[in-house]
Short mmCIF file of C-alpha atoms in Angstrom, two decimals:
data_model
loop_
_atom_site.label_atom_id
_atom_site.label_comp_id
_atom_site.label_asym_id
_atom_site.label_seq_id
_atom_site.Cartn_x
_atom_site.Cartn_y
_atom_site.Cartn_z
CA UNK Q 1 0.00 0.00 0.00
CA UNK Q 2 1.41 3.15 -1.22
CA UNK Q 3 2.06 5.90 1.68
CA UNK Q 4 -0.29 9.41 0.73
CA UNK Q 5 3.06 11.54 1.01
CA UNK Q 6 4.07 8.92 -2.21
CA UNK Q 7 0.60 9.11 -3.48
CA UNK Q 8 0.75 13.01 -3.39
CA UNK Q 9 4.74 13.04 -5.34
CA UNK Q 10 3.20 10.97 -8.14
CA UNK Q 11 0.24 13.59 -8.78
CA UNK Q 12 2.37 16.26 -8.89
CA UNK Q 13 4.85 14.30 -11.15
CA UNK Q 14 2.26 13.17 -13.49
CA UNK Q 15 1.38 17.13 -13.84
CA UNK Q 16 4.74 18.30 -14.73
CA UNK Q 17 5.44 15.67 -17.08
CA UNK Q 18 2.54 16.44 -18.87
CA UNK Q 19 3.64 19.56 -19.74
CA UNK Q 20 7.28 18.33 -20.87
CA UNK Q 21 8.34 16.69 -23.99
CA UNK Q 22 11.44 15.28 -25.38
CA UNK Q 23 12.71 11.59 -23.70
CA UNK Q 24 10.03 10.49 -21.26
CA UNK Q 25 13.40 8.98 -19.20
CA UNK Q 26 14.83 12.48 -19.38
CA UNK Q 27 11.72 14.69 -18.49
CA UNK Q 28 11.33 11.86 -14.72
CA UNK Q 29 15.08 12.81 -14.39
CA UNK Q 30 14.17 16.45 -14.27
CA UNK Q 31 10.92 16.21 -12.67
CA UNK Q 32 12.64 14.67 -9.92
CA UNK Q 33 15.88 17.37 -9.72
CA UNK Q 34 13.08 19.77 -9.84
CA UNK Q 35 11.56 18.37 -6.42
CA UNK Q 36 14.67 18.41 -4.73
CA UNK Q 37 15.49 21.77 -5.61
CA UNK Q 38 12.54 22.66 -4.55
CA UNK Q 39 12.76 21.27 -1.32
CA UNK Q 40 9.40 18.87 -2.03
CA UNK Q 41 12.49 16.19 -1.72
CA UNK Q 42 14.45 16.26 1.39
CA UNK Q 43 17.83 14.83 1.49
CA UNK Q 44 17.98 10.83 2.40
CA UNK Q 45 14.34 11.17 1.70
CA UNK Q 46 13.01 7.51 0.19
CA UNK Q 47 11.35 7.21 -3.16
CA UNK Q 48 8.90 5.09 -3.74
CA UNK Q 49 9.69 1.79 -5.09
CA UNK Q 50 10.53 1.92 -8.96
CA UNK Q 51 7.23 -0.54 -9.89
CA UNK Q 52 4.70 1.72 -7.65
CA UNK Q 53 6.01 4.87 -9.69
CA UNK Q 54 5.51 2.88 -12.51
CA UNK Q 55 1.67 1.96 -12.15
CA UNK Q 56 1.38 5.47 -10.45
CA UNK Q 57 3.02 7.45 -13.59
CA UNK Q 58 1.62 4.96 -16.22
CA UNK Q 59 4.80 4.40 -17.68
CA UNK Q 60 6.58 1.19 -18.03
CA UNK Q 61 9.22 -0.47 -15.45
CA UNK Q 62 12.21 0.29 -17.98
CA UNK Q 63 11.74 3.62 -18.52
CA UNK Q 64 11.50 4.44 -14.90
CA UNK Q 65 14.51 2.12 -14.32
CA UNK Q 66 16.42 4.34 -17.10
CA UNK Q 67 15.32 7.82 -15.16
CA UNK Q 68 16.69 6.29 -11.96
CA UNK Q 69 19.87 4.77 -13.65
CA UNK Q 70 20.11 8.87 -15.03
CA UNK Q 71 19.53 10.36 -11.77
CA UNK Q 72 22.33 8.05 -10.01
CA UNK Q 73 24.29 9.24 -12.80
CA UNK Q 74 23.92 12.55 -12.07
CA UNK Q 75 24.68 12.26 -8.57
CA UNK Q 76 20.91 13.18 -7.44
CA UNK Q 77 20.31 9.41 -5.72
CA UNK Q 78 21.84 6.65 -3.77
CA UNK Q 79 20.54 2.90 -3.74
CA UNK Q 80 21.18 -0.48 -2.57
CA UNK Q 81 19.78 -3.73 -2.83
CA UNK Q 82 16.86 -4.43 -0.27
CA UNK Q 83 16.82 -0.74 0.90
CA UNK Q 84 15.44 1.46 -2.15
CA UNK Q 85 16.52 4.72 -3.40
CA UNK Q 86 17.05 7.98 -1.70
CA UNK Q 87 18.23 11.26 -1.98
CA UNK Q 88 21.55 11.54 -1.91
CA UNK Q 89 22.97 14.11 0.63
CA UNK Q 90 24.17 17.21 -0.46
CA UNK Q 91 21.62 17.88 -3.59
CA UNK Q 92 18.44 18.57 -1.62
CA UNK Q 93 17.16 22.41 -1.07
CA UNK Q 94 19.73 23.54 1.20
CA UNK Q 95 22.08 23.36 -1.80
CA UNK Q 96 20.33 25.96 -3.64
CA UNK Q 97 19.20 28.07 -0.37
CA UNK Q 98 19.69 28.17 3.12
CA UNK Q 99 18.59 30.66 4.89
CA UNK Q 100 19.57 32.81 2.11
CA UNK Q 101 22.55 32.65 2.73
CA UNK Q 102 23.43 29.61 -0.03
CA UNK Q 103 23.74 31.43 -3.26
CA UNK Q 104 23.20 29.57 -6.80
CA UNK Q 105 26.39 30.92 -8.63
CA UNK Q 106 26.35 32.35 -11.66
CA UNK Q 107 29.79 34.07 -12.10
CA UNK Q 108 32.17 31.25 -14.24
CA UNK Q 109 31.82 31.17 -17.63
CA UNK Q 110 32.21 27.18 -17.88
CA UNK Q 111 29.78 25.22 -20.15
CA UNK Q 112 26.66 23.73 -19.72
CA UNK Q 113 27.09 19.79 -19.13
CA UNK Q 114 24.98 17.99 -21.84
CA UNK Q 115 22.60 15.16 -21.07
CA UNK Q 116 23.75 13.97 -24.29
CA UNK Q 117 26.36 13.13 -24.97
CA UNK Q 118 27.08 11.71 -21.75
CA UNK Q 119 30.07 13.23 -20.54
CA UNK Q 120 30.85 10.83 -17.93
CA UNK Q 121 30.12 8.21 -20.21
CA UNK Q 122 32.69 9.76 -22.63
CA UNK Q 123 35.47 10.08 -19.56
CA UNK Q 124 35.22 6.72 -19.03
CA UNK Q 125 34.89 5.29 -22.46
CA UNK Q 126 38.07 7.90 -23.33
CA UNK Q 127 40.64 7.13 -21.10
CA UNK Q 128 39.87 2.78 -20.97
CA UNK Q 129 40.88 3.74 -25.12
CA UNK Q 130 43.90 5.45 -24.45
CA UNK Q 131 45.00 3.13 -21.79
CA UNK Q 132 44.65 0.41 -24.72
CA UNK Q 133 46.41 2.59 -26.93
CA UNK Q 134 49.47 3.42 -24.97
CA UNK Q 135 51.43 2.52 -21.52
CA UNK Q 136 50.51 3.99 -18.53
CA UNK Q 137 53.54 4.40 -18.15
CA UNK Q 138 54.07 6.78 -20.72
CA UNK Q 139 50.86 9.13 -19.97
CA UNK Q 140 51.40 9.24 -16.59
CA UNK Q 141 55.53 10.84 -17.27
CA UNK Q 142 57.60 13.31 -17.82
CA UNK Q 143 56.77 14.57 -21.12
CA UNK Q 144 57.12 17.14 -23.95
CA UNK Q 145 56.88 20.77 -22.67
CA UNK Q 146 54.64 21.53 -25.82
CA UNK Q 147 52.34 18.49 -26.14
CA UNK Q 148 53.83 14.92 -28.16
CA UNK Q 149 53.31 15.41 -31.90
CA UNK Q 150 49.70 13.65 -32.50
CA UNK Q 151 48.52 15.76 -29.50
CA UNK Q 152 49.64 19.25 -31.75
CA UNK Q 153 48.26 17.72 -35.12
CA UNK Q 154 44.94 17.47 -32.95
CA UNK Q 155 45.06 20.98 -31.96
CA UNK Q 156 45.54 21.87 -35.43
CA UNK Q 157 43.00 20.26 -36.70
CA UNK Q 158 40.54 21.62 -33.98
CA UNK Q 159 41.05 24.94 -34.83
CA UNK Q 160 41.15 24.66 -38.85
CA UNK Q 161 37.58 26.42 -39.19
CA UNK Q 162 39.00 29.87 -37.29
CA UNK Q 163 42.81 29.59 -38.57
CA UNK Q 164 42.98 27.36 -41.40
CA UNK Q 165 45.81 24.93 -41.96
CA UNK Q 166 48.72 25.70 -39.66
CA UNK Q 167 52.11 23.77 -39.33
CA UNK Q 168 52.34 21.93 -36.55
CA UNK Q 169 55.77 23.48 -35.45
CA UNK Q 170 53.62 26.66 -34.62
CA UNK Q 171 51.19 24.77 -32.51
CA UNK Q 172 51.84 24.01 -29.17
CA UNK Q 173 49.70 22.17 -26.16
CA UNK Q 174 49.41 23.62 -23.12
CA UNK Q 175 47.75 23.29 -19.27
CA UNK Q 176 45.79 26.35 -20.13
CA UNK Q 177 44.94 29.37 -21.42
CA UNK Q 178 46.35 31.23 -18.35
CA UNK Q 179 50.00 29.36 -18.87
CA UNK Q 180 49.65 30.18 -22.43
CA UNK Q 181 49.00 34.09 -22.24
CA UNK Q 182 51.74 34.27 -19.31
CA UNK Q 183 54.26 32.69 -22.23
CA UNK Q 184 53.37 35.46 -24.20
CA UNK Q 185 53.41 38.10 -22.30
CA UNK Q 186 56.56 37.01 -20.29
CA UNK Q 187 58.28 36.49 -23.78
CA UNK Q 188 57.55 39.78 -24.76
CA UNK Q 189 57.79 42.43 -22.06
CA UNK Q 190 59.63 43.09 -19.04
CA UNK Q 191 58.16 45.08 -15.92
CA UNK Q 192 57.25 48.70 -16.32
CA UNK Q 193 56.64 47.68 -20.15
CA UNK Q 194 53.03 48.39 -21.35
CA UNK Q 195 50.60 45.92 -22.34
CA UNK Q 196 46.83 47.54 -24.18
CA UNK Q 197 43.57 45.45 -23.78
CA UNK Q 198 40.04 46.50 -24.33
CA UNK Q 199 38.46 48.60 -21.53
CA UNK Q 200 36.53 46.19 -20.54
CA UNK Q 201 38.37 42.68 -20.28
CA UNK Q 202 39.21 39.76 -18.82
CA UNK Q 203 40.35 39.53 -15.15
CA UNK Q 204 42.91 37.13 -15.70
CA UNK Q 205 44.94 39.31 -17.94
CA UNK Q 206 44.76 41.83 -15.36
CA UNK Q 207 45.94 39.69 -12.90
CA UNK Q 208 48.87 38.77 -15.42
CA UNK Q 209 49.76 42.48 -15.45
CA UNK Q 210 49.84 43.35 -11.88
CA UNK Q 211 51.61 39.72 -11.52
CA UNK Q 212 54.18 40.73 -14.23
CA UNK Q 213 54.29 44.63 -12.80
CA UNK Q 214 53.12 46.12 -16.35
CA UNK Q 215 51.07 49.07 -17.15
CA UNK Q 216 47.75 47.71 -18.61
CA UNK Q 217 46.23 50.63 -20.82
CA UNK Q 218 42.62 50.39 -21.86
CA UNK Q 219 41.45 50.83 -25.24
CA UNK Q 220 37.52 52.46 -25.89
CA UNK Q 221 35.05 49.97 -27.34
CA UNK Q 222 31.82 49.80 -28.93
CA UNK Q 223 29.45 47.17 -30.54
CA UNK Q 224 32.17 45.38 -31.72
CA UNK Q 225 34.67 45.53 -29.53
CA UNK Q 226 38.01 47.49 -29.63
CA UNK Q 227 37.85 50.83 -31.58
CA UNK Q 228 40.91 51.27 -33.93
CA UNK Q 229 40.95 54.82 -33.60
CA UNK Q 230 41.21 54.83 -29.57
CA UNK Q 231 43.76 51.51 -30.39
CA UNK Q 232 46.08 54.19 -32.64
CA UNK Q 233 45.47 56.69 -29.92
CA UNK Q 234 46.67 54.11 -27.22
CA UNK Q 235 49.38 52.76 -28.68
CA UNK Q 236 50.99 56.06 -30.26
CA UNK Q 237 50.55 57.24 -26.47
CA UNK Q 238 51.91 54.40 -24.30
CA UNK Q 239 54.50 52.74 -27.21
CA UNK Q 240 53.25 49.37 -26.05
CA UNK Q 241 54.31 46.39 -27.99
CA UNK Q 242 51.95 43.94 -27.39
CA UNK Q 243 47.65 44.25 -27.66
CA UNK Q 244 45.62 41.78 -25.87
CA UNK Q 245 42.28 41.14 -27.08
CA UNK Q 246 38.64 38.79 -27.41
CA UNK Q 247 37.25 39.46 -31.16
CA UNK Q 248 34.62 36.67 -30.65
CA UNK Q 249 32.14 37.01 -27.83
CA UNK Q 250 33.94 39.03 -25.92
CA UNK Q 251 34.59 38.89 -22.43
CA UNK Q 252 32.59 40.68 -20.68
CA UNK Q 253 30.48 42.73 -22.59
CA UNK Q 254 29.78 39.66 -25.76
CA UNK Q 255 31.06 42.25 -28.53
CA UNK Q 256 32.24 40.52 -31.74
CA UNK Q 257 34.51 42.07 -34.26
CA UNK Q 258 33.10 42.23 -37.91
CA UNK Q 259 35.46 41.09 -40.72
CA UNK Q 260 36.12 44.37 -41.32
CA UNK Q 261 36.79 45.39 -37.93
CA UNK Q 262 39.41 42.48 -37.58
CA UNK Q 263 40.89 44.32 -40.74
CA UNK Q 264 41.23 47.62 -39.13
CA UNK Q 265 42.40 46.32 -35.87
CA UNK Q 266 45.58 44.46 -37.59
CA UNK Q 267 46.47 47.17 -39.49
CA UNK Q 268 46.67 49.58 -36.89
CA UNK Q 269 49.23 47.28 -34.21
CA UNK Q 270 51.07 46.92 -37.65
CA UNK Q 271 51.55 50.78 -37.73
CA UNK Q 272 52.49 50.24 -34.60
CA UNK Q 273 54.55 47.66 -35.03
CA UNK Q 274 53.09 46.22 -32.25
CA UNK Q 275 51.91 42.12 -31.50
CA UNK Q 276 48.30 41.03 -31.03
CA UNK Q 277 47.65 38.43 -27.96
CA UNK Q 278 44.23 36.85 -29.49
CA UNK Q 279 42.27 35.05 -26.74
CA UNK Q 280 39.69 33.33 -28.55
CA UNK Q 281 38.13 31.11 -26.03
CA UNK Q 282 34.60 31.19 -27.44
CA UNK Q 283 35.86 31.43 -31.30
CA UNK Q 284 33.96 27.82 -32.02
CA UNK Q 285 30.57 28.41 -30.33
CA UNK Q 286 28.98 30.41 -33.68
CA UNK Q 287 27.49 28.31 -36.07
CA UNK Q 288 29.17 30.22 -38.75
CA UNK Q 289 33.10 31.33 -37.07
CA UNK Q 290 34.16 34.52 -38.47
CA UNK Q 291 38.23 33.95 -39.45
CA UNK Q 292 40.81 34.57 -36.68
CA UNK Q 293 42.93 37.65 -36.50
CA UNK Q 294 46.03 34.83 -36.70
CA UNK Q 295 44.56 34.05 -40.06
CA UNK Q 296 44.43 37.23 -41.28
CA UNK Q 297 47.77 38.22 -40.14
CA UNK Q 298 49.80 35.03 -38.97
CA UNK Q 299 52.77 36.83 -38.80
CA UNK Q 300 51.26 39.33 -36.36
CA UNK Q 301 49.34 37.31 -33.91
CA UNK Q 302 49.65 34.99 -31.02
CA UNK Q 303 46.83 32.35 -30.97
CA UNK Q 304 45.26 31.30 -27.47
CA UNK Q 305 42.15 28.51 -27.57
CA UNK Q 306 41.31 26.95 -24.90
CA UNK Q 307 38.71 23.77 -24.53
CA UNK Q 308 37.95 24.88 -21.10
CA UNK Q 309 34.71 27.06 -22.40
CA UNK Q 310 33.88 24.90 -25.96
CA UNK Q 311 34.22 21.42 -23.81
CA UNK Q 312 34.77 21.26 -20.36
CA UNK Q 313 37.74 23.27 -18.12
CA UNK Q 314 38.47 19.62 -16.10
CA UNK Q 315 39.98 18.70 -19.45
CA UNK Q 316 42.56 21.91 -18.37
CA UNK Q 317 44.21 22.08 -22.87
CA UNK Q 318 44.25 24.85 -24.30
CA UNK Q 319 46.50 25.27 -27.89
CA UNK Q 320 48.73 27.81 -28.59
CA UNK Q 321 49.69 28.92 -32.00
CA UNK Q 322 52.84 31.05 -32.60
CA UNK Q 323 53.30 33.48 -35.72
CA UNK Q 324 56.29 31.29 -36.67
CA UNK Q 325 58.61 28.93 -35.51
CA UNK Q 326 61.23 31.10 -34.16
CA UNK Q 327 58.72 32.39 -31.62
CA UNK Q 328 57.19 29.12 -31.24
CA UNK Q 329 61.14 28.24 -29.65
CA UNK Q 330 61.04 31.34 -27.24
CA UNK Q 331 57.52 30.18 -26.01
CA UNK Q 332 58.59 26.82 -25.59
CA UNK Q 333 61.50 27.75 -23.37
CA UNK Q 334 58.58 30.39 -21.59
CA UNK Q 335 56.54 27.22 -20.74
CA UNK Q 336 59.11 24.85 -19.76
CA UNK Q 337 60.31 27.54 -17.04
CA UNK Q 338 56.50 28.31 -16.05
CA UNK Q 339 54.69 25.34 -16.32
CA UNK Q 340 56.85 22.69 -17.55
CA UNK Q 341 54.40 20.21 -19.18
CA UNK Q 342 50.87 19.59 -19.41
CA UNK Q 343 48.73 17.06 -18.06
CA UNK Q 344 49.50 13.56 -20.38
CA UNK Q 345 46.02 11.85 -19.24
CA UNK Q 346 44.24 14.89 -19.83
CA UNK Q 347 45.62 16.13 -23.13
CA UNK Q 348 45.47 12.53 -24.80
CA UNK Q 349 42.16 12.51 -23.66
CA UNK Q 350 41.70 16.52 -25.56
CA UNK Q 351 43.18 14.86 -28.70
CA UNK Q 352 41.65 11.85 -28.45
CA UNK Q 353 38.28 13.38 -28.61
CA UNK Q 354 39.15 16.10 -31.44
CA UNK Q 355 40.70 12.70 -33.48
CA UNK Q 356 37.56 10.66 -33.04
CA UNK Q 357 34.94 13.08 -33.55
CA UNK Q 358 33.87 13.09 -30.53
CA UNK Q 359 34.94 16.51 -29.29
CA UNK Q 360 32.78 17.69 -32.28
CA UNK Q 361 29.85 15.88 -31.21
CA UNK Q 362 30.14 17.27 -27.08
CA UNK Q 363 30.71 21.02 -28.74
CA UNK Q 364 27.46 20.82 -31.01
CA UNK Q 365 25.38 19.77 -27.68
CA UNK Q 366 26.99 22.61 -25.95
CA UNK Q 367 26.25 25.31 -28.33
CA UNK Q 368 22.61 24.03 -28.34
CA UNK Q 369 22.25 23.73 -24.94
CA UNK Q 370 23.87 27.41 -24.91
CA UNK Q 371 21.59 28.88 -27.81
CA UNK Q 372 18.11 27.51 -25.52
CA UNK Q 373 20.22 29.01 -22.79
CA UNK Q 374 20.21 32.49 -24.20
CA UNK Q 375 17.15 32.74 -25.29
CA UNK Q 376 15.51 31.67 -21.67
CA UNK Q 377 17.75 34.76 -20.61
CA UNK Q 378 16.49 37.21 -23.75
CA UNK Q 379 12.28 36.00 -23.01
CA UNK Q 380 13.11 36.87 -19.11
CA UNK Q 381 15.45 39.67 -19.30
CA UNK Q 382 14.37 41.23 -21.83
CA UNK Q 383 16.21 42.48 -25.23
CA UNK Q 384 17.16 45.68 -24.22
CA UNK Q 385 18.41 44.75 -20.96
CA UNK Q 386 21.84 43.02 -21.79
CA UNK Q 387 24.49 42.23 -24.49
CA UNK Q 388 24.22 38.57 -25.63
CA UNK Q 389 25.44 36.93 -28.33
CA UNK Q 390 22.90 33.92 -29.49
CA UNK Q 391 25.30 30.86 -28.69
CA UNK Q 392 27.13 33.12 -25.52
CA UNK Q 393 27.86 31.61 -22.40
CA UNK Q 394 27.27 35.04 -20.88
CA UNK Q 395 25.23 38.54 -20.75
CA UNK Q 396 26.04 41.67 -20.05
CA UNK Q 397 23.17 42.72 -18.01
CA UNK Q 398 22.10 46.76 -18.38
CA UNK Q 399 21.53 47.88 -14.62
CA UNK Q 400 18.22 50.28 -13.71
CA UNK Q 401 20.30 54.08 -13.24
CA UNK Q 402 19.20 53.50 -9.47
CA UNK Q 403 21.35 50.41 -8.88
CA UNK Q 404 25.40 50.61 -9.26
CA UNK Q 405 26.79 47.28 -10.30
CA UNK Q 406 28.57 46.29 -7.14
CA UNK Q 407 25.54 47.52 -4.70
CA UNK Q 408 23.06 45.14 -7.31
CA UNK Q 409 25.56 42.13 -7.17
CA UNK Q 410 25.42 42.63 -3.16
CA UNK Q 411 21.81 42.80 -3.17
CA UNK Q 412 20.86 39.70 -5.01
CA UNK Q 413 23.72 38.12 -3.05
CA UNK Q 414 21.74 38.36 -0.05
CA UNK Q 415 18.69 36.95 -2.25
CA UNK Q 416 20.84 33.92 -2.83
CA UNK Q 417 22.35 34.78 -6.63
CA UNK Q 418 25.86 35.24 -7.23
CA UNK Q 419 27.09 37.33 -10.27
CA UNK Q 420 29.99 39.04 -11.02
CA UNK Q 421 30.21 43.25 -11.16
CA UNK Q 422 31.48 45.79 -14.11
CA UNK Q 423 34.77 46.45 -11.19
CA UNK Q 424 36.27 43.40 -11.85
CA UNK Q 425 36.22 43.87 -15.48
CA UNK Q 426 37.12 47.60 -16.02
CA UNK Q 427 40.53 49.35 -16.72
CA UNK Q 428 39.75 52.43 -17.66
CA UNK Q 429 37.48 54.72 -16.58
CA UNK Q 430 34.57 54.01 -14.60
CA UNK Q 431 32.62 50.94 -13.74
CA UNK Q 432 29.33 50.69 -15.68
CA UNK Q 433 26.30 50.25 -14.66
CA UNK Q 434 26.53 46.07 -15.88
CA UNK Q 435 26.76 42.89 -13.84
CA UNK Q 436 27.47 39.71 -15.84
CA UNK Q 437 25.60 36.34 -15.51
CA UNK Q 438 27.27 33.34 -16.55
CA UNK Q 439 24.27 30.97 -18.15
CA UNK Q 440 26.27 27.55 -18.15
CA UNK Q 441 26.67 26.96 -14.20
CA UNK Q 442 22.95 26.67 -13.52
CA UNK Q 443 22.64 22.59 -12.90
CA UNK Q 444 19.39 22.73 -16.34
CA UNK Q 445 17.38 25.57 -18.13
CA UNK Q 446 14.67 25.69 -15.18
CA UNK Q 447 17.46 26.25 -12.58
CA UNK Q 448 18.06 28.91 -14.82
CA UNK Q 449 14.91 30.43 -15.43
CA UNK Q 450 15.00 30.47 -11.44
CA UNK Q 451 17.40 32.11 -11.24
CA UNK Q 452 17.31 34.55 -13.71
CA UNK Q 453 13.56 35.28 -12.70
CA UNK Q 454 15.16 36.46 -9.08
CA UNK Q 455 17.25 38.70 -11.14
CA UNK Q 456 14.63 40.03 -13.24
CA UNK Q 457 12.32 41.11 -10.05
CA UNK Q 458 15.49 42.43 -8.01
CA UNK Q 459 16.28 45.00 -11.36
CA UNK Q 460 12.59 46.03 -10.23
CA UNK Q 461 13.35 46.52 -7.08
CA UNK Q 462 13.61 50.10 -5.82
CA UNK Q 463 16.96 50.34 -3.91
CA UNK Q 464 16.75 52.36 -0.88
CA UNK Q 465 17.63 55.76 -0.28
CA UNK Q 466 20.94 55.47 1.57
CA UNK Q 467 21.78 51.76 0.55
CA UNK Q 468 25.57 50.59 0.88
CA UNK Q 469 27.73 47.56 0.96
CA UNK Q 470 28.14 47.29 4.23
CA UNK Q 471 27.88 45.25 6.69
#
């Protein structure tokens, strides 16, 4: 005899699923996340047994076996033999809220795991076929400061729709795009040197430049990015030799160079004889990938891609492609003296995916997972509120004139959302009036829509005369 708590679950089940479509499996799976988030599931909290959900739900005993098998997976549920399934600690409300005081985080730009393909089932499947491929022994060394040979012809074949065909002596493997940029940078300037980004960029290349004790000059932007005319202006001013930039979906504010802007910025560092430092994390997630700057000018630019936004940042590869080979040398000696080598398990694993197909396969799910993403954000946020590019793994969310960015971010802090303010962003003048939201954290799209429903009622909310960040 069922118990009425169990009785009361499946009516509420049967509801939701009603209203979902895609894999009947897949929709139980998310019914059920949905109920712990909720808090409707407690953790350690017994489900009913799998045949009782089935007569309850009207669905057969496999697919219900499948949804559970899924939800193990995922890490939602524990089970054993003669005792059931429960809720496995750690995933129940609390995780989301507690008090308030819990936050669902939306600051790191990392990418949405896909139900499919399975990811774990593609860890598991990857590294039992390298271990068949080659000794343990051998992954698991001292190896090449620049990646082994197959490892580079994978990372050249990865990028081929942004750069074309490179040689493989410009292409080098390495534990990141942070150990990559610092090769650069380290290679090229010394301390007190200056080093030009966008005005709005990327922390880490701030960090770099404080690290490194440069003098990071910010360059104007507009709807696509870096403006050649402030660039000229910069460069003429400070003499820097090196410009560090995002042309695809940048970082934060989702500005992507045209063709023609790509022209205009190249030919201005070459007035100046000055390098370009591309970061092009996000250069794959368009459909359509407009061409690098380092194929428009190889000579001129250092490459950075990394797989840690287009696949997954535990894979910790990113590929670095030098203007030539002489360069390639210096960055190679940079690396060995900074990082030494990457990961062998992890970058075998990197090419063993690109070689396969299979990293194509896990970056196709991702950008669609990303596109439904974005679009949950435009129907709740609202067009005119943000920057967003259509298969982004951020926005750029337009503040009310009431709310400064780091008194918002506090705010919804305190209303259990985490995002990240225009301060950590900006290098020259003053902080907007922007917070960004990172889309592929949230655990699935109704997380999301949770979450960014808070956001869109705290943007309502009328901040009090007097209100400050303290505590």
């Amino acid at each position: 005899m069922q118990a009425p708590q169990d009785e009361a679950l499946m009516v509420v089940w049967g509801q939701r699923l009603a209203e979902r479509g895609g894999p009947l499996y897949l929709a139980i799976v998310e019914v059920l996340e949905q109920s712990i988030r909720t808090g409707e599931l407690r953790e350690g909290a017994r489900l009913p047994p799998q045949r009782a959900l089935a007569r309850g739900l009207a669905v057969d005993l496999t697919t219900i076996t499948r949804a559970f098998t899924e939800a193990k997976r995922r890490g939602l549920l524990d089970a054993s033999v003669g005792r059931g399934s429960f809720v496995r600690s750690g995933t129940g409300a609390s995780r989301w809220r507690d008090d308030r005081q819990a936050v669902i985080d939306l600051t790191m730009n990392l990418p949405p795991v896909p139900v499919q393909p399975s990811l774990q089932r593609m860890l598991q499947d990857g590294v039992a076929r390298l271990l068949r491929r080659q000794d343990v022994s051998v992954l698991m060394s001292y190896r090449l400061t620049v990646g082994a040979l197959e490892e580079r012809q994978a990372g050249v074949q990865w990028l081929r729709p942004l750069l074309g065909h490179r040689p493989v002596d410009e292409m080098l493997v390495t534990p990141g795009a942070q150990s990559a940029m610092v090769a650069v940078v380290s290679s090229m300037l010394q301390a007190g040197d200056a080093l030009v980004a966008e005005q709005f960029t990327y922390p880490g290349i701030r960090a770099l430049a404080a690290q490194l004790g440069l003098v990071l000059s910010g360059v104007g932007m507009d709807a696509e990015g870096m403006r050649p005319d402030m660039l000229d202006r910069v460069l003429r001013e400070s003499g820097a030799r090196l410009v560090y930039c995002t042309p695809n979906i940048q970082n934060p504010t989702t500005a992507t160079m045209s063709l023609q802007r790509r022209h205009d910025i190249i030919e201005v560092a070459a007035r100046h004889k000055a390098m370009i430092l591309e970061d092009d994390p996000y250069g794959l997630l368009p459909h359509d990938p407009l061409p690098a700057l380092a194929r428009l000018a190889p000579p001129r630019v250092f490459h950075v891609a990394t797989v840690s936004k287009t696949l997954s940042p535990g894979l910790r590869t990113a590929f670095l492609v030098a203007p030539g080979p002489d360069q390639a040398q210096r960055l190679t000696a940079a690396l060995r003296a900074t990082s030494l080598m990457g990961a062998g398990l992890l970058t075998g694993l990197t090419a063993d995916w690109i070689r396969s197909g299979q990293a194509g396969a896990l970056l196709s799910a991702i950008r669609s997972e990303l596109v439904a993403r974005q679009e949950i954000a435009r129907s709740i946020l609202g067009e005119n509120s943000c920057c967003a590019h259509p298969a982004g793994p951020h926005v750029w969310l337009r503040l009310p004139p009431h709310w400064s960015s780091t008194d918002f971010v506090t705010y919804v802090r305190r209303q259990g959302l985490a995002l990240v303010p225009s301060d950590v962003f900006t290098v020259a003048g003053d902080a907007p009036g922007r917070a960004r939201i990172a889309l592929g954290t949230a655990a699935d799209q109704g997380a999301l829509t949770e979450a960014l429903t808070a956001v869109a009622a705290a943007l309502g909310h009328k901040r009090a005369q007097g209100y400050h960040n303290v505590v």
